Amino acid sequence: MDLVFKALEVLRGRPLCDRCLGRFFARFGYGWSNLDRGSAIKRVIVMYYHWRVRSGDKGALEEFLPLAPNIGVEASGLYRLLTGADLEVKPCSLCGGSLEGFLDNAATSVAGLLRVYGVRRFIVGARVDEGILRVEEDIALKHSLDGWESIKNEVKREVGKRVEALGFTADFTSPEAMVIVEFPSGELEIIVNSLILAGRYWKRGRLVSQAYWPSFGGVKYYSIEEALTPLLRLAEGESVILHAAGREDVDARMLGTGRPALVEVKAPRVRELDLSQVEKAIEEASKGLVAFKFEGYANRGMVKVYKEEAAVKSKVYKALIAVRGGVEAGDLARLEENLKGATIMQRTPLRISRRKKDIMRAKKVYEVKCRALGGPFIECLIKASGGLYVKELISGDNGRTRPSFTETLGKEAACLELDVLLVTPIS
Ligand SMILES: [Zn+2]
């Protein structure tokens, strides 16, 4: 019964509502709310005094009368029986008696906010006035209570339970949003997680960059991210970011099977989208230059995997190539034979050496297929590992890429047009 006497000691010092008293004994009993705990302890205390009064204990009434207002409604019946007067209950010294109503009101407001943002899966966070937290800790220390729970925790759990009862799902691993509830002000803050779509894109024209291309009146390219504007509008988000598995050059098209990509919409208000409607809107807005095919929704953990170029196992390119002096019999067969399965030693290309560190990479060419187009022109299909610079594989980049088309032919070769046909991600 030490537990009851500890509670009695606490209540002598200050009035506490059922929930705030029960919270100091939160770890005892199972499957109850702190409201149940507080109420049960108070009833036992009232019974204890009634028992003493009936046994003729003279001091019992003297002790009970000043304690009763701190206990609250549980003491009012016995108080009237012993004094003939109505008990004037003191408000809870921690929450002012507002906590119970707060939990219900906060849950209703949170649910309303989740509806505005189209969120089904949520978590609740809590912020509580520093003064209340300090008093709570002082009480626990002063009375050496070790099974207590913080009001912050209780607000989180109880609001979460009530929001779930309103038809939402608490999700601790991948919530769509977190709502922070502030006690006692009742203010709410929502942190909406991004909406992430998995799919592929096609770039049917040249001079289209992947990321938005900022410009001060200089060269300005249309970008895949700009083409995603209709998605941003339909999802009512703040911004859109493309996380693609590698990238092609601005002047290369992305054809064939498309490039795998994740599309992230920040702070969306609409999460349930008609994906085929989104695809159509993108195609229309970009006048057919950019197309997307969405396979479904993805989570944040996948973004990192998609962003790394190393996540691309192989790519198939189609290149239009000019060979100085034209091609002769045997040239194309030599290219196909010598480069098949070749390991290509490649230093960072000159054209990007200003912004990338100069390092040596070893990449693989799996296969090359060529056909003559007449004159100096040939068209080649090249299957290579992710991250190989194909324009340099063709030109040789002044000997920085070896072997190369130029080196193999003994004649200067240059890439005029480049398309990506197939991107195979490592999965
Ligand atoms: Zn309280």
CSV table of C-alpha atoms and ligand atoms in Angstrom, one decimal:
chain,number,residue,atom,x,y,z
A,1,MET,CA,0.0,0.0,0.0
A,2,ASP,CA,3.1,2.3,-0.1
A,3,LEU,CA,1.8,3.5,-3.5
A,4,VAL,CA,-1.4,4.8,-2.0
A,5,PHE,CA,0.5,6.6,0.8
A,6,LYS,CA,2.8,8.2,-1.7
A,7,ALA,CA,-0.2,9.4,-3.7
A,8,LEU,CA,-1.7,10.7,-0.4
A,9,GLU,CA,1.5,12.6,0.3
A,10,VAL,CA,1.4,14.2,-3.2
A,11,LEU,CA,-2.2,15.2,-2.9
A,12,ARG,CA,-1.6,16.8,0.5
A,13,GLY,CA,0.8,19.2,-1.2
A,14,ARG,CA,-1.4,20.1,-4.2
A,15,PRO,CA,-4.6,19.4,-6.1
A,16,LEU,CA,-4.4,17.0,-9.0
A,17,CYS,CA,-7.0,15.8,-11.5
A,18,ASP,CA,-7.4,12.1,-12.0
A,19,ARG,CA,-5.3,12.0,-15.1
A,20,CYS,CA,-2.4,14.0,-13.7
A,21,LEU,CA,-2.3,12.0,-10.5
A,22,GLY,CA,-2.6,8.7,-12.4
A,23,ARG,CA,0.3,9.7,-14.6
A,24,PHE,CA,2.7,9.5,-11.6
A,25,PHE,CA,1.8,5.8,-11.3
A,26,ALA,CA,1.6,5.1,-15.0
A,27,ARG,CA,3.7,2.0,-14.9
A,28,PHE,CA,1.6,0.1,-12.4
A,29,GLY,CA,-1.4,-1.9,-13.5
A,30,TYR,CA,-1.9,-2.8,-17.1
A,31,GLY,CA,-4.5,-1.9,-19.8
A,32,TRP,CA,-5.8,1.1,-17.9
A,33,SER,CA,-5.6,4.8,-18.7
A,34,ASN,CA,-4.0,7.2,-16.3
A,35,LEU,CA,-7.5,8.5,-15.7
A,36,ASP,CA,-8.5,5.1,-14.3
A,37,ARG,CA,-5.4,4.9,-12.1
A,38,GLY,CA,-5.9,8.4,-10.6
A,39,SER,CA,-9.6,7.8,-9.9
A,40,ALA,CA,-8.9,4.3,-8.4
A,41,ILE,CA,-6.2,5.7,-6.0
A,42,LYS,CA,-8.4,8.6,-5.0
A,43,ARG,CA,-11.3,6.3,-4.1
A,44,VAL,CA,-9.0,4.1,-2.0
A,45,ILE,CA,-7.8,7.2,-0.1
A,46,VAL,CA,-11.4,8.4,0.5
A,47,MET,CA,-12.3,4.9,1.8
A,48,TYR,CA,-9.3,4.8,4.0
A,49,TYR,CA,-10.4,8.1,5.7
A,50,HIS,CA,-14.0,6.9,6.0
A,51,TRP,CA,-12.8,3.7,7.7
A,52,ARG,CA,-10.7,5.7,10.2
A,53,VAL,CA,-13.6,8.1,11.0
A,54,ARG,CA,-15.9,5.2,11.6
A,55,SER,CA,-13.4,3.5,13.9
A,56,GLY,CA,-13.6,6.6,16.0
A,57,ASP,CA,-10.2,8.0,15.0
A,58,LYS,CA,-10.4,11.7,16.1
A,59,GLY,CA,-7.6,12.9,13.9
A,60,ALA,CA,-9.0,11.5,10.7
A,61,LEU,CA,-11.6,14.2,10.1
A,62,GLU,CA,-9.1,16.9,10.7
A,63,GLU,CA,-6.8,15.4,8.1
A,64,PHE,CA,-9.6,14.7,5.6
A,65,LEU,CA,-11.2,18.2,5.5
A,66,PRO,CA,-8.2,20.1,4.0
A,67,LEU,CA,-7.3,17.2,1.7
A,68,ALA,CA,-10.8,16.8,0.2
A,69,PRO,CA,-10.6,19.9,-2.2
A,70,ASN,CA,-7.3,18.5,-3.6
A,71,ILE,CA,-8.8,15.1,-4.2
A,72,GLY,CA,-11.8,16.5,-6.1
A,73,VAL,CA,-15.2,14.9,-6.9
A,74,GLU,CA,-14.2,11.5,-5.5
A,75,ALA,CA,-14.2,13.1,-2.0
A,76,SER,CA,-17.4,15.2,-2.4
A,77,GLY,CA,-19.9,12.5,-1.2
A,78,LEU,CA,-18.0,11.7,2.0
A,79,TYR,CA,-17.4,15.4,2.5
A,80,ARG,CA,-21.1,16.2,2.4
A,81,LEU,CA,-21.9,13.2,4.7
A,82,LEU,CA,-19.4,14.4,7.3
A,83,THR,CA,-19.9,18.2,7.1
A,84,GLY,CA,-23.3,18.7,5.5
A,85,ALA,CA,-21.7,21.1,3.1
A,86,ASP,CA,-20.8,20.9,-0.6
A,87,LEU,CA,-17.2,20.4,-1.4
A,88,GLU,CA,-15.4,23.2,-3.3
A,89,VAL,CA,-13.0,21.3,-5.6
A,90,LYS,CA,-9.7,23.0,-6.4
A,91,PRO,CA,-8.5,22.9,-10.0
A,92,CYS,CA,-5.6,20.6,-10.9
A,93,SER,CA,-2.3,22.3,-10.2
A,94,LEU,CA,-0.6,20.9,-13.3
A,95,CYS,CA,-3.2,21.2,-16.1
A,96,GLY,CA,-5.8,23.5,-14.5
A,97,GLY,CA,-8.4,20.8,-15.2
A,98,SER,CA,-8.1,21.4,-18.9
A,99,LEU,CA,-6.2,18.3,-20.0
A,100,GLU,CA,-9.2,16.0,-20.5
A,101,GLY,CA,-11.1,18.4,-22.8
A,102,PHE,CA,-7.8,19.3,-24.5
A,103,LEU,CA,-7.2,15.8,-25.7
A,104,ASP,CA,-10.6,15.5,-27.3
A,105,ASN,CA,-10.4,19.0,-28.9
A,106,ALA,CA,-6.8,18.5,-30.1
A,107,ALA,CA,-7.8,15.2,-31.8
A,108,THR,CA,-10.7,16.8,-33.6
A,109,SER,CA,-8.4,19.6,-34.8
A,110,VAL,CA,-5.6,17.2,-35.9
A,111,ALA,CA,-8.1,15.1,-37.8
A,112,GLY,CA,-9.3,18.3,-39.6
A,113,LEU,CA,-5.8,19.2,-40.5
A,114,LEU,CA,-5.0,15.7,-41.8
A,115,ARG,CA,-8.1,15.9,-44.0
A,116,VAL,CA,-6.9,19.2,-45.5
A,117,TYR,CA,-3.6,17.6,-46.5
A,118,GLY,CA,-5.2,14.4,-47.7
A,119,VAL,CA,-3.1,12.4,-45.1
A,120,ARG,CA,-4.2,9.0,-43.9
A,121,ARG,CA,-1.1,7.8,-42.0
A,122,PHE,CA,0.1,10.1,-39.3
A,123,ILE,CA,2.1,10.4,-36.1
A,124,VAL,CA,1.5,12.9,-33.3
A,125,GLY,CA,4.3,14.9,-31.6
A,126,ALA,CA,3.8,17.0,-28.5
A,127,ARG,CA,5.2,20.3,-27.1
A,128,VAL,CA,4.3,21.1,-23.5
A,129,ASP,CA,4.8,24.4,-21.6
A,130,GLU,CA,8.2,24.3,-19.8
A,131,GLY,CA,6.7,25.4,-16.5
A,132,ILE,CA,4.4,22.3,-16.4
A,133,LEU,CA,7.2,20.0,-17.3
A,134,ARG,CA,9.4,21.4,-14.5
A,135,VAL,CA,6.7,21.1,-11.8
A,136,GLU,CA,5.9,17.5,-12.9
A,137,GLU,CA,9.6,16.5,-12.6
A,138,ASP,CA,9.9,18.3,-9.2
A,139,ILE,CA,7.0,16.3,-7.8
A,140,ALA,CA,8.4,13.0,-9.1
A,141,LEU,CA,11.8,13.8,-7.6
A,142,LYS,CA,10.5,15.1,-4.3
A,143,HIS,CA,8.4,12.0,-3.6
A,144,SER,CA,10.8,9.6,-5.2
A,145,LEU,CA,8.3,8.3,-7.7
A,146,ASP,CA,9.8,6.0,-10.3
A,147,GLY,CA,6.9,4.7,-12.3
A,148,TRP,CA,5.7,8.0,-13.8
A,149,GLU,CA,5.1,9.1,-17.3
A,150,SER,CA,5.6,12.6,-18.7
A,151,ILE,CA,2.6,14.7,-19.8
A,152,LYS,CA,4.3,15.0,-23.1
A,153,ASN,CA,4.1,11.3,-23.7
A,154,GLU,CA,0.5,11.1,-22.6
A,155,VAL,CA,-0.6,13.9,-24.9
A,156,LYS,CA,1.1,12.2,-27.8
A,157,ARG,CA,-0.4,8.8,-27.1
A,158,GLU,CA,-3.9,9.9,-26.1
A,159,VAL,CA,-4.3,12.4,-29.0
A,160,GLY,CA,-3.0,9.7,-31.3
A,161,LYS,CA,-5.5,7.1,-30.0
A,162,ARG,CA,-8.4,9.6,-30.5
A,163,VAL,CA,-7.3,10.5,-34.0
A,164,GLU,CA,-7.2,6.8,-34.9
A,165,ALA,CA,-10.7,6.5,-33.6
A,166,LEU,CA,-11.7,9.2,-36.1
A,167,GLY,CA,-10.6,6.9,-39.0
A,168,PHE,CA,-6.9,7.6,-39.4
A,169,THR,CA,-3.9,5.2,-39.1
A,170,ALA,CA,-1.0,5.9,-36.7
A,171,ASP,CA,2.1,4.9,-38.6
A,172,PHE,CA,5.4,5.1,-36.7
A,173,THR,CA,7.6,3.9,-39.6
A,174,SER,CA,6.5,5.8,-42.6
A,175,PRO,CA,3.9,8.4,-41.8
A,176,GLU,CA,2.6,10.8,-44.4
A,177,ALA,CA,2.7,13.6,-41.9
A,178,MET,CA,3.5,14.5,-38.3
A,179,VAL,CA,1.3,16.8,-36.4
A,180,ILE,CA,2.8,18.6,-33.3
A,181,VAL,CA,0.3,19.4,-30.7
A,182,GLU,CA,1.1,22.2,-28.1
A,183,PHE,CA,-0.3,22.1,-24.6
A,184,PRO,CA,-2.0,24.1,-23.2
A,185,SER,CA,-2.1,26.6,-26.1
A,186,GLY,CA,-3.7,24.1,-28.5
A,187,GLU,CA,-1.6,25.3,-31.4
A,188,LEU,CA,-0.9,22.8,-34.1
A,189,GLU,CA,2.0,22.4,-36.5
A,190,ILE,CA,2.0,19.9,-39.4
A,191,ILE,CA,5.1,18.5,-41.1
A,192,VAL,CA,3.9,16.9,-44.3
A,193,ASN,CA,6.2,14.3,-45.8
A,194,SER,CA,6.9,14.3,-49.5
A,195,LEU,CA,4.8,12.3,-52.0
A,196,ILE,CA,7.2,10.1,-53.9
A,197,LEU,CA,6.2,8.4,-57.2
A,198,ALA,CA,8.3,5.7,-58.9
A,199,GLY,CA,8.4,5.5,-62.7
A,200,ARG,CA,10.4,6.2,-65.9
A,201,TYR,CA,10.8,9.1,-68.2
A,202,TRP,CA,11.5,9.6,-71.8
A,203,LYS,CA,13.1,12.6,-73.4
A,204,ARG,CA,12.1,12.7,-77.0
A,205,GLY,CA,14.0,15.9,-78.0
A,206,ARG,CA,17.5,17.3,-77.5
A,207,LEU,CA,18.6,20.3,-75.4
A,208,VAL,CA,16.4,19.3,-72.4
A,209,SER,CA,18.2,19.2,-69.1
A,210,GLN,CA,17.2,17.0,-66.2
A,211,ALA,CA,17.1,19.5,-63.4
A,212,TYR,CA,15.7,23.0,-63.5
A,213,TRP,CA,18.2,25.2,-65.3
A,214,PRO,CA,18.6,28.6,-63.7
A,215,SER,CA,19.8,31.3,-66.0
A,216,PHE,CA,20.5,35.0,-66.0
A,217,GLY,CA,19.5,35.6,-69.6
A,218,GLY,CA,22.1,33.1,-70.9
A,219,VAL,CA,21.4,29.7,-72.3
A,220,LYS,CA,18.2,28.4,-70.9
A,221,TYR,CA,17.2,24.8,-71.4
A,222,TYR,CA,13.7,23.4,-70.9
A,223,SER,CA,14.0,20.7,-68.1
A,224,ILE,CA,12.4,17.5,-67.1
A,225,GLU,CA,11.6,19.1,-63.7
A,226,GLU,CA,9.8,21.9,-65.5
A,227,ALA,CA,7.9,19.3,-67.4
A,228,LEU,CA,6.7,18.0,-64.1
A,229,THR,CA,4.8,21.2,-63.3
A,230,PRO,CA,1.4,19.7,-64.0
A,231,LEU,CA,2.1,17.0,-61.3
A,232,LEU,CA,3.1,19.8,-58.8
A,233,ARG,CA,-0.2,21.5,-59.6
A,234,LEU,CA,-2.4,18.4,-59.3
A,235,ALA,CA,-0.7,17.4,-56.0
A,236,GLU,CA,-0.9,21.0,-54.8
A,237,GLY,CA,2.7,20.7,-53.5
A,238,GLU,CA,5.4,23.3,-52.9
A,239,SER,CA,8.1,22.0,-55.2
A,240,VAL,CA,9.0,19.0,-57.3
A,241,ILE,CA,12.4,17.2,-57.4
A,242,LEU,CA,13.5,14.5,-59.8
A,243,HIS,CA,15.7,11.7,-58.5
A,244,ALA,CA,16.8,9.8,-61.6
A,245,ALA,CA,19.0,6.8,-61.9
A,246,GLY,CA,21.9,8.7,-63.6
A,247,ARG,CA,21.4,11.2,-66.4
A,248,GLU,CA,22.0,11.8,-70.0
A,249,ASP,CA,23.7,14.9,-71.5
A,250,VAL,CA,21.5,17.9,-72.3
A,251,ASP,CA,21.8,17.2,-76.0
A,252,ALA,CA,21.1,13.4,-75.7
A,253,ARG,CA,17.6,12.0,-76.0
A,254,MET,CA,16.3,9.3,-73.6
A,255,LEU,CA,14.4,6.8,-75.8
A,256,GLY,CA,13.7,3.1,-75.7
A,257,THR,CA,12.6,1.8,-72.4
A,258,GLY,CA,13.0,5.1,-70.6
A,259,ARG,CA,15.1,6.0,-67.5
A,260,PRO,CA,14.0,4.9,-64.0
A,261,ALA,CA,13.3,7.8,-61.7
A,262,LEU,CA,11.6,8.8,-58.5
A,263,VAL,CA,9.7,12.1,-58.5
A,264,GLU,CA,9.3,13.8,-55.2
A,265,VAL,CA,6.6,16.4,-54.5
A,266,LYS,CA,7.3,18.4,-51.3
A,267,ALA,CA,4.4,19.3,-49.0
A,268,PRO,CA,1.6,18.0,-51.1
A,269,ARG,CA,-2.1,18.6,-50.2
A,270,VAL,CA,-3.3,15.9,-52.5
A,271,ARG,CA,-1.8,12.4,-52.1
A,272,GLU,CA,-4.3,10.3,-54.1
A,273,LEU,CA,-3.6,11.0,-57.8
A,274,ASP,CA,-4.9,9.6,-61.0
A,275,LEU,CA,-1.5,8.7,-62.3
A,276,SER,CA,-2.6,8.3,-65.9
A,277,GLN,CA,-4.1,11.8,-65.7
A,278,VAL,CA,-0.8,13.1,-64.4
A,279,GLU,CA,1.1,11.4,-67.3
A,280,LYS,CA,-1.2,12.9,-69.8
A,281,ALA,CA,-0.9,16.4,-68.3
A,282,ILE,CA,2.9,16.2,-68.4
A,283,GLU,CA,2.9,15.0,-72.0
A,284,GLU,CA,0.6,17.9,-73.0
A,285,ALA,CA,2.4,20.6,-71.1
A,286,SER,CA,5.8,19.6,-72.6
A,287,LYS,CA,4.2,19.2,-76.1
A,288,GLY,CA,5.4,15.6,-76.2
A,289,LEU,CA,9.0,16.5,-75.5
A,290,VAL,CA,8.9,14.7,-72.1
A,291,ALA,CA,6.9,11.6,-71.2
A,292,PHE,CA,6.5,9.9,-67.8
A,293,LYS,CA,5.1,6.5,-66.9
A,294,PHE,CA,4.4,6.1,-63.2
A,295,GLU,CA,4.4,2.6,-61.6
A,296,GLY,CA,3.2,3.6,-58.1
A,297,TYR,CA,4.2,5.2,-54.8
A,298,ALA,CA,7.6,4.8,-53.3
A,299,ASN,CA,9.2,5.7,-49.9
A,300,ARG,CA,12.1,8.0,-48.9
A,301,GLY,CA,14.6,5.1,-48.5
A,302,MET,CA,14.6,4.5,-52.2
A,303,VAL,CA,15.6,8.0,-53.1
A,304,LYS,CA,19.3,7.5,-52.3
A,305,VAL,CA,19.5,4.3,-54.3
A,306,TYR,CA,18.1,6.1,-57.4
A,307,LYS,CA,20.3,9.1,-57.1
A,308,GLU,CA,23.6,7.3,-57.5
A,309,GLU,CA,24.8,6.8,-61.0
A,310,ALA,CA,26.5,3.7,-59.7
A,311,ALA,CA,23.0,2.3,-59.3
A,312,VAL,CA,22.9,1.9,-63.1
A,313,LYS,CA,24.2,-1.5,-64.2
A,314,SER,CA,24.3,-0.9,-67.9
A,315,LYS,CA,23.0,1.4,-70.6
A,316,VAL,CA,22.4,1.1,-74.3
A,317,TYR,CA,23.1,4.1,-76.4
A,318,LYS,CA,22.5,5.0,-80.1
A,319,ALA,CA,25.2,7.3,-81.5
A,320,LEU,CA,25.5,9.1,-84.8
A,321,ILE,CA,29.2,9.3,-85.5
A,322,ALA,CA,31.3,11.1,-88.1
A,323,VAL,CA,34.6,9.6,-89.1
A,324,ARG,CA,37.2,11.9,-90.7
A,325,GLY,CA,38.1,10.5,-94.1
A,326,GLY,CA,35.1,8.2,-94.2
A,327,VAL,CA,34.9,4.5,-93.3
A,328,GLU,CA,36.4,1.7,-95.3
A,329,ALA,CA,35.7,-2.0,-95.5
A,330,GLY,CA,36.7,-3.7,-92.3
A,331,ASP,CA,36.4,-0.5,-90.1
A,332,LEU,CA,33.1,-1.4,-88.6
A,333,ALA,CA,34.0,-5.0,-88.0
A,334,ARG,CA,37.1,-3.9,-86.2
A,335,LEU,CA,35.2,-1.6,-84.0
A,336,GLU,CA,32.7,-4.3,-83.1
A,337,GLU,CA,35.5,-6.9,-82.4
A,338,ASN,CA,38.0,-4.8,-80.6
A,339,LEU,CA,35.6,-3.0,-78.3
A,340,LYS,CA,33.4,-6.0,-77.4
A,341,GLY,CA,34.0,-6.7,-73.7
A,342,ALA,CA,36.7,-4.1,-73.5
A,343,THR,CA,37.7,-2.4,-70.3
A,344,ILE,CA,37.8,1.4,-71.0
A,345,MET,CA,40.3,3.5,-68.9
A,346,GLN,CA,38.7,6.9,-68.7
A,347,ARG,CA,40.0,10.1,-67.1
A,348,THR,CA,37.4,12.8,-66.3
A,349,PRO,CA,36.5,14.4,-69.6
A,350,LEU,CA,38.0,17.7,-70.5
A,351,ARG,CA,34.6,19.3,-71.1
A,352,ILE,CA,33.6,18.8,-67.4
A,353,SER,CA,37.0,18.8,-65.7
A,354,ARG,CA,36.3,22.3,-64.4
A,355,ARG,CA,33.5,21.1,-62.2
A,356,LYS,CA,34.5,17.5,-61.5
A,357,LYS,CA,37.6,16.1,-59.9
A,358,ASP,CA,40.1,14.6,-62.4
A,359,ILE,CA,40.2,10.9,-61.7
A,360,MET,CA,40.7,7.7,-63.7
A,361,ARG,CA,37.8,5.3,-64.0
A,362,ALA,CA,37.7,1.8,-65.4
A,363,LYS,CA,34.4,1.1,-67.2
A,364,LYS,CA,33.2,-1.6,-69.4
A,365,VAL,CA,31.9,-1.7,-73.0
A,366,TYR,CA,29.8,-4.9,-73.4
A,367,GLU,CA,28.9,-4.7,-77.0
A,368,VAL,CA,29.1,-2.5,-80.1
A,369,LYS,CA,27.0,-2.8,-83.3
A,370,CYS,CA,27.6,-0.5,-86.2
A,371,ARG,CA,26.1,0.3,-89.6
A,372,ALA,CA,27.3,2.6,-92.4
A,373,LEU,CA,25.1,5.5,-93.3
A,374,GLY,CA,27.1,6.6,-96.3
A,375,GLY,CA,30.0,9.1,-96.5
A,376,PRO,CA,31.7,9.7,-93.2
A,377,PHE,CA,28.6,8.8,-91.1
A,378,ILE,CA,28.0,5.7,-89.1
A,379,GLU,CA,25.4,4.7,-86.5
A,380,CYS,CA,26.3,2.6,-83.6
A,381,LEU,CA,24.5,0.8,-80.7
A,382,ILE,CA,26.8,0.8,-77.7
A,383,LYS,CA,26.0,-1.2,-74.5
A,384,ALA,CA,28.2,-0.1,-71.7
A,385,SER,CA,28.4,0.1,-67.9
A,386,GLY,CA,26.7,3.0,-66.0
A,387,GLY,CA,28.9,6.1,-65.7
A,388,LEU,CA,30.9,5.6,-68.9
A,389,TYR,CA,31.2,8.9,-70.9
A,390,VAL,CA,30.2,7.8,-74.3
A,391,LYS,CA,31.1,10.9,-76.3
A,392,GLU,CA,34.7,10.5,-75.1
A,393,LEU,CA,34.6,6.7,-75.8
A,394,ILE,CA,34.1,7.8,-79.4
A,395,SER,CA,36.5,10.7,-79.7
A,396,GLY,CA,39.2,9.5,-77.3
A,397,ASP,CA,39.2,12.9,-75.6
A,398,ASN,CA,42.9,13.6,-76.6
A,399,GLY,CA,44.0,10.2,-75.3
A,400,ARG,CA,42.2,10.6,-71.9
A,401,THR,CA,39.9,7.7,-72.8
A,402,ARG,CA,41.5,4.5,-74.0
A,403,PRO,CA,40.8,2.5,-76.1
A,404,SER,CA,38.4,4.7,-78.1
A,405,PHE,CA,36.7,4.7,-81.5
A,406,THR,CA,39.4,7.1,-82.7
A,407,GLU,CA,42.2,4.9,-81.5
A,408,THR,CA,40.7,1.7,-82.9
A,409,LEU,CA,40.1,3.2,-86.3
A,410,GLY,CA,43.2,5.3,-86.5
A,411,LYS,CA,41.0,8.1,-87.7
A,412,GLU,CA,39.3,10.9,-85.8
A,413,ALA,CA,35.7,10.0,-84.8
A,414,ALA,CA,33.2,12.4,-83.3
A,415,CYS,CA,29.8,11.9,-81.8
A,416,LEU,CA,27.2,14.1,-83.5
A,417,GLU,CA,24.0,12.9,-81.8
A,418,LEU,CA,23.5,10.6,-78.8
A,419,ASP,CA,20.4,8.9,-77.5
A,420,VAL,CA,20.0,6.6,-74.5
A,421,LEU,CA,17.8,3.6,-75.4
A,422,LEU,CA,17.9,1.4,-72.3
A,423,VAL,CA,18.8,1.9,-68.6
A,424,THR,CA,19.1,-1.2,-66.5
A,425,PRO,CA,19.3,-0.3,-62.8
A,426,ILE,CA,20.9,-2.6,-60.3
A,427,SER,CA,18.2,-4.1,-58.3
B,1,ZN,ZN,-4.5,17.7,-14.4
